[in-house]
Amino acid sequence: MAKKQTPSNRLGSNWLMNQLNIIIFLLGFNLLMSLIVRNFGSFVINQDIFHLKIDLWLITLFALTATIMVFVLNLFRDYPVSSILIITGIWSNIVEKLIFGGVADYLNIYVALSNLADLQIWIGLIGLNLQIWFPKQMKYLQKFTISQAQNNL
């Protein structure tokens, strides 16, 4: 009896390693941007979330729960680009808060003062919602990510 072909079975372990390499790269890039801005640019230190005092352990618990849910719900396999952006954005902010004591917001957009990790979270959430609610219109994005991964094998 043949094993059912899922994207992760077709792509093999190299696909997962490529995804993990992208996550590590984005985490490092976010921290590098924050370090550069902290040393050479103007920024605002954001030590709380939505002006609420929340302990770091509670934020980390939320991030762990979100990361586990991405894997449990197979979002990482089915929607890799959106999942990677969300997970790296969340963990970049946590690591930056652990290392520097606060998150440096250095991108002044019309809605809010933000950083690259926050933009990754928002872009990932918007992309994930578009892919879930409008699957026919967004089908090309999922095919693109799977075909790109297959070409990298």
PDB file of C-alpha atoms in Angstrom:
ATOM      1  CA  MET A   1       0.000   0.000   0.000  1.00  0.00           C
ATOM      2  CA  ALA A   2       1.473   3.317  -1.091  1.00  0.00           C
ATOM      3  CA  LYS A   3       2.013   6.092   1.390  1.00  0.00           C
ATOM      4  CA  LYS A   4      -0.146   9.173   0.822  1.00  0.00           C
ATOM      5  CA  GLN A   5       1.867  11.954  -0.781  1.00  0.00           C
ATOM      6  CA  THR A   6       1.798  15.140   1.258  1.00  0.00           C
ATOM      7  CA  PRO A   7       3.948  18.186   0.482  1.00  0.00           C
ATOM      8  CA  SER A   8       6.375  17.262   3.262  1.00  0.00           C
ATOM      9  CA  ASN A   9       6.662  13.651   1.998  1.00  0.00           C
ATOM     10  CA  ARG A  10       7.258  14.772  -1.585  1.00  0.00           C
ATOM     11  CA  LEU A  11       9.821  17.352  -0.589  1.00  0.00           C
ATOM     12  CA  GLY A  12      11.720  15.331   1.990  1.00  0.00           C
ATOM     13  CA  SER A  13      13.853  16.518   4.871  1.00  0.00           C
ATOM     14  CA  ASN A  14      15.715  19.066   2.715  1.00  0.00           C
ATOM     15  CA  TRP A  15      12.504  21.077   2.521  1.00  0.00           C
ATOM     16  CA  LEU A  16      12.315  21.285   6.314  1.00  0.00           C
ATOM     17  CA  MET A  17      15.994  22.191   6.564  1.00  0.00           C
ATOM     18  CA  ASN A  18      15.481  24.978   4.015  1.00  0.00           C
ATOM     19  CA  GLN A  19      12.569  26.319   6.075  1.00  0.00           C
ATOM     20  CA  LEU A  20      14.642  26.213   9.275  1.00  0.00           C
ATOM     21  CA  ASN A  21      17.524  27.983   7.511  1.00  0.00           C
ATOM     22  CA  ILE A  22      15.139  30.735   6.417  1.00  0.00           C
ATOM     23  CA  ILE A  23      13.866  31.082   9.992  1.00  0.00           C
ATOM     24  CA  ILE A  24      17.406  31.334  11.386  1.00  0.00           C
ATOM     25  CA  PHE A  25      18.364  33.850   8.688  1.00  0.00           C
ATOM     26  CA  LEU A  26      15.321  36.056   9.368  1.00  0.00           C
ATOM     27  CA  LEU A  27      15.897  35.938  13.140  1.00  0.00           C
ATOM     28  CA  GLY A  28      19.503  36.958  12.654  1.00  0.00           C
ATOM     29  CA  PHE A  29      18.594  39.658  10.129  1.00  0.00           C
ATOM     30  CA  ASN A  30      15.995  41.172  12.474  1.00  0.00           C
ATOM     31  CA  LEU A  31      18.479  41.270  15.350  1.00  0.00           C
ATOM     32  CA  LEU A  32      21.190  42.711  13.098  1.00  0.00           C
ATOM     33  CA  MET A  33      18.834  45.472  11.923  1.00  0.00           C
ATOM     34  CA  SER A  34      17.928  46.244  15.532  1.00  0.00           C
ATOM     35  CA  LEU A  35      21.599  46.356  16.528  1.00  0.00           C
ATOM     36  CA  ILE A  36      22.449  48.682  13.629  1.00  0.00           C
ATOM     37  CA  VAL A  37      19.547  51.001  14.425  1.00  0.00           C
ATOM     38  CA  ARG A  38      20.417  51.016  18.135  1.00  0.00           C
ATOM     39  CA  ASN A  39      23.977  52.084  17.326  1.00  0.00           C
ATOM     40  CA  PHE A  40      23.494  54.405  14.348  1.00  0.00           C
ATOM     41  CA  GLY A  41      19.845  55.382  13.962  1.00  0.00           C
ATOM     42  CA  SER A  42      16.906  56.839  15.784  1.00  0.00           C
ATOM     43  CA  PHE A  43      14.462  54.551  17.521  1.00  0.00           C
ATOM     44  CA  VAL A  44      11.997  54.273  20.375  1.00  0.00           C
ATOM     45  CA  ILE A  45      12.354  51.556  23.011  1.00  0.00           C
ATOM     46  CA  ASN A  46       9.086  49.713  23.438  1.00  0.00           C
ATOM     47  CA  GLN A  47       9.119  47.783  26.710  1.00  0.00           C
ATOM     48  CA  ASP A  48       5.458  46.829  26.810  1.00  0.00           C
ATOM     49  CA  ILE A  49       2.767  45.493  24.517  1.00  0.00           C
ATOM     50  CA  PHE A  50      -0.065  47.905  23.684  1.00  0.00           C
ATOM     51  CA  HIS A  51       0.981  49.907  26.780  1.00  0.00           C
ATOM     52  CA  LEU A  52       0.196  46.925  29.026  1.00  0.00           C
ATOM     53  CA  LYS A  53       2.753  45.654  31.484  1.00  0.00           C
ATOM     54  CA  ILE A  54       3.070  41.952  30.632  1.00  0.00           C
ATOM     55  CA  ASP A  55       5.833  39.773  32.032  1.00  0.00           C
ATOM     56  CA  LEU A  56       8.335  38.279  29.615  1.00  0.00           C
ATOM     57  CA  TRP A  57       7.506  34.737  30.732  1.00  0.00           C
ATOM     58  CA  LEU A  58       3.870  35.256  29.707  1.00  0.00           C
ATOM     59  CA  ILE A  59       4.925  36.573  26.291  1.00  0.00           C
ATOM     60  CA  THR A  60       7.255  33.591  25.860  1.00  0.00           C
ATOM     61  CA  LEU A  61       4.447  31.216  26.837  1.00  0.00           C
ATOM     62  CA  PHE A  62       2.234  32.822  24.180  1.00  0.00           C
ATOM     63  CA  ALA A  63       5.002  32.483  21.575  1.00  0.00           C
ATOM     64  CA  LEU A  64       5.565  28.819  22.462  1.00  0.00           C
ATOM     65  CA  THR A  65       1.832  28.170  22.186  1.00  0.00           C
ATOM     66  CA  ALA A  66       1.662  29.938  18.815  1.00  0.00           C
ATOM     67  CA  THR A  67       4.678  27.994  17.525  1.00  0.00           C
ATOM     68  CA  ILE A  68       3.233  24.660  18.659  1.00  0.00           C
ATOM     69  CA  MET A  69      -0.141  25.495  17.107  1.00  0.00           C
ATOM     70  CA  VAL A  70       1.514  26.291  13.771  1.00  0.00           C
ATOM     71  CA  PHE A  71       2.960  22.767  13.737  1.00  0.00           C
ATOM     72  CA  VAL A  72      -0.110  21.004  15.200  1.00  0.00           C
ATOM     73  CA  LEU A  73      -2.470  22.606  12.670  1.00  0.00           C
ATOM     74  CA  ASN A  74      -0.012  21.861   9.823  1.00  0.00           C
ATOM     75  CA  LEU A  75       0.134  25.547   8.970  1.00  0.00           C
ATOM     76  CA  PHE A  76       3.898  25.274   8.564  1.00  0.00           C
ATOM     77  CA  ARG A  77       3.468  22.629   5.865  1.00  0.00           C
ATOM     78  CA  ASP A  78       0.391  24.088   4.174  1.00  0.00           C
ATOM     79  CA  TYR A  79       1.270  27.804   4.381  1.00  0.00           C
ATOM     80  CA  PRO A  80       5.070  27.948   4.767  1.00  0.00           C
ATOM     81  CA  VAL A  81       5.698  31.587   3.836  1.00  0.00           C
ATOM     82  CA  SER A  82       3.063  33.031   6.165  1.00  0.00           C
ATOM     83  CA  SER A  83       4.027  30.683   9.006  1.00  0.00           C
ATOM     84  CA  ILE A  84       7.712  31.517   8.737  1.00  0.00           C
ATOM     85  CA  LEU A  85       6.999  35.252   8.791  1.00  0.00           C
ATOM     86  CA  ILE A  86       4.744  34.972  11.854  1.00  0.00           C
ATOM     87  CA  ILE A  87       7.061  32.695  13.857  1.00  0.00           C
ATOM     88  CA  THR A  88      10.239  34.647  13.100  1.00  0.00           C
ATOM     89  CA  GLY A  89       8.542  37.952  13.898  1.00  0.00           C
ATOM     90  CA  ILE A  90       7.302  36.701  17.263  1.00  0.00           C
ATOM     91  CA  TRP A  91      10.608  35.134  18.289  1.00  0.00           C
ATOM     92  CA  SER A  92      12.678  38.074  17.018  1.00  0.00           C
ATOM     93  CA  ASN A  93      10.805  40.422  19.329  1.00  0.00           C
ATOM     94  CA  ILE A  94      11.218  38.042  22.278  1.00  0.00           C
ATOM     95  CA  VAL A  95      14.942  37.545  21.698  1.00  0.00           C
ATOM     96  CA  GLU A  96      15.435  41.294  21.282  1.00  0.00           C
ATOM     97  CA  LYS A  97      13.557  41.941  24.523  1.00  0.00           C
ATOM     98  CA  LEU A  98      15.698  39.327  26.301  1.00  0.00           C
ATOM     99  CA  ILE A  99      18.998  40.704  24.977  1.00  0.00           C
ATOM    100  CA  PHE A 100      18.352  44.457  25.088  1.00  0.00           C
ATOM    101  CA  GLY A 101      15.548  44.768  27.649  1.00  0.00           C
ATOM    102  CA  GLY A 102      13.110  46.201  25.110  1.00  0.00           C
ATOM    103  CA  VAL A 103      12.180  46.209  21.453  1.00  0.00           C
ATOM    104  CA  ALA A 104      13.494  49.034  19.263  1.00  0.00           C
ATOM    105  CA  ASP A 105      10.780  50.456  17.002  1.00  0.00           C
ATOM    106  CA  TYR A 106      12.447  52.253  14.118  1.00  0.00           C
ATOM    107  CA  LEU A 107      10.053  52.129  11.151  1.00  0.00           C
ATOM    108  CA  ASN A 108       7.661  55.049  11.080  1.00  0.00           C
ATOM    109  CA  ILE A 109       4.641  53.910   9.098  1.00  0.00           C
ATOM    110  CA  TYR A 110       1.360  55.773   8.903  1.00  0.00           C
ATOM    111  CA  VAL A 111      -0.457  53.541  11.384  1.00  0.00           C
ATOM    112  CA  ALA A 112       2.195  53.054  14.053  1.00  0.00           C
ATOM    113  CA  LEU A 113       5.858  53.067  14.967  1.00  0.00           C
ATOM    114  CA  SER A 114       7.084  49.567  14.273  1.00  0.00           C
ATOM    115  CA  ASN A 115      10.074  47.357  13.525  1.00  0.00           C
ATOM    116  CA  LEU A 116      10.856  44.707  10.924  1.00  0.00           C
ATOM    117  CA  ALA A 117       9.671  41.834  13.141  1.00  0.00           C
ATOM    118  CA  ASP A 118       6.290  43.507  13.667  1.00  0.00           C
ATOM    119  CA  LEU A 119       5.906  43.929   9.907  1.00  0.00           C
ATOM    120  CA  GLN A 120       6.741  40.257   9.409  1.00  0.00           C
ATOM    121  CA  ILE A 121       3.992  39.295  11.858  1.00  0.00           C
ATOM    122  CA  TRP A 122       1.424  41.528  10.148  1.00  0.00           C
ATOM    123  CA  ILE A 123       2.355  40.441   6.610  1.00  0.00           C
ATOM    124  CA  GLY A 124       2.304  36.790   7.698  1.00  0.00           C
ATOM    125  CA  LEU A 125      -1.103  37.158   9.375  1.00  0.00           C
ATOM    126  CA  ILE A 126      -2.579  38.958   6.359  1.00  0.00           C
ATOM    127  CA  GLY A 127      -1.148  36.340   3.995  1.00  0.00           C
ATOM    128  CA  LEU A 128      -2.386  33.468   6.160  1.00  0.00           C
ATOM    129  CA  ASN A 129      -5.894  34.922   6.327  1.00  0.00           C
ATOM    130  CA  LEU A 130      -5.972  35.508   2.577  1.00  0.00           C
ATOM    131  CA  GLN A 131      -4.846  31.937   1.925  1.00  0.00           C
ATOM    132  CA  ILE A 132      -7.428  30.474   4.331  1.00  0.00           C
ATOM    133  CA  TRP A 133     -10.411  32.643   3.382  1.00  0.00           C
ATOM    134  CA  PHE A 134      -9.724  32.933  -0.370  1.00  0.00           C
ATOM    135  CA  PRO A 135      -8.039  29.630  -1.271  1.00  0.00           C
ATOM    136  CA  LYS A 136      -8.897  29.699  -4.990  1.00  0.00           C
ATOM    137  CA  GLN A 137      -7.506  33.176  -5.495  1.00  0.00           C
ATOM    138  CA  MET A 138      -4.373  32.435  -3.450  1.00  0.00           C
ATOM    139  CA  LYS A 139      -3.701  28.924  -4.808  1.00  0.00           C
ATOM    140  CA  TYR A 140      -0.821  30.179  -6.973  1.00  0.00           C
ATOM    141  CA  LEU A 141       1.106  31.267  -3.868  1.00  0.00           C
ATOM    142  CA  GLN A 142       0.991  27.793  -2.341  1.00  0.00           C
ATOM    143  CA  LYS A 143       1.966  26.173  -5.664  1.00  0.00           C
ATOM    144  CA  PHE A 144       4.815  28.656  -5.998  1.00  0.00           C
ATOM    145  CA  THR A 145       6.293  27.835  -2.594  1.00  0.00           C
ATOM    146  CA  ILE A 146       6.047  24.067  -3.142  1.00  0.00           C
ATOM    147  CA  SER A 147       7.514  24.250  -6.659  1.00  0.00           C
ATOM    148  CA  GLN A 148      10.337  26.481  -5.414  1.00  0.00           C
ATOM    149  CA  ALA A 149      11.158  23.977  -2.674  1.00  0.00           C
ATOM    150  CA  GLN A 150      11.118  21.100  -5.164  1.00  0.00           C
ATOM    151  CA  ASN A 151      13.520  22.960  -7.436  1.00  0.00           C
ATOM    152  CA  ASN A 152      15.938  23.412  -4.517  1.00  0.00           C
ATOM    153  CA  LEU A 153      16.216  19.664  -3.885  1.00  0.00           C
TER     154      LEU A 153
END
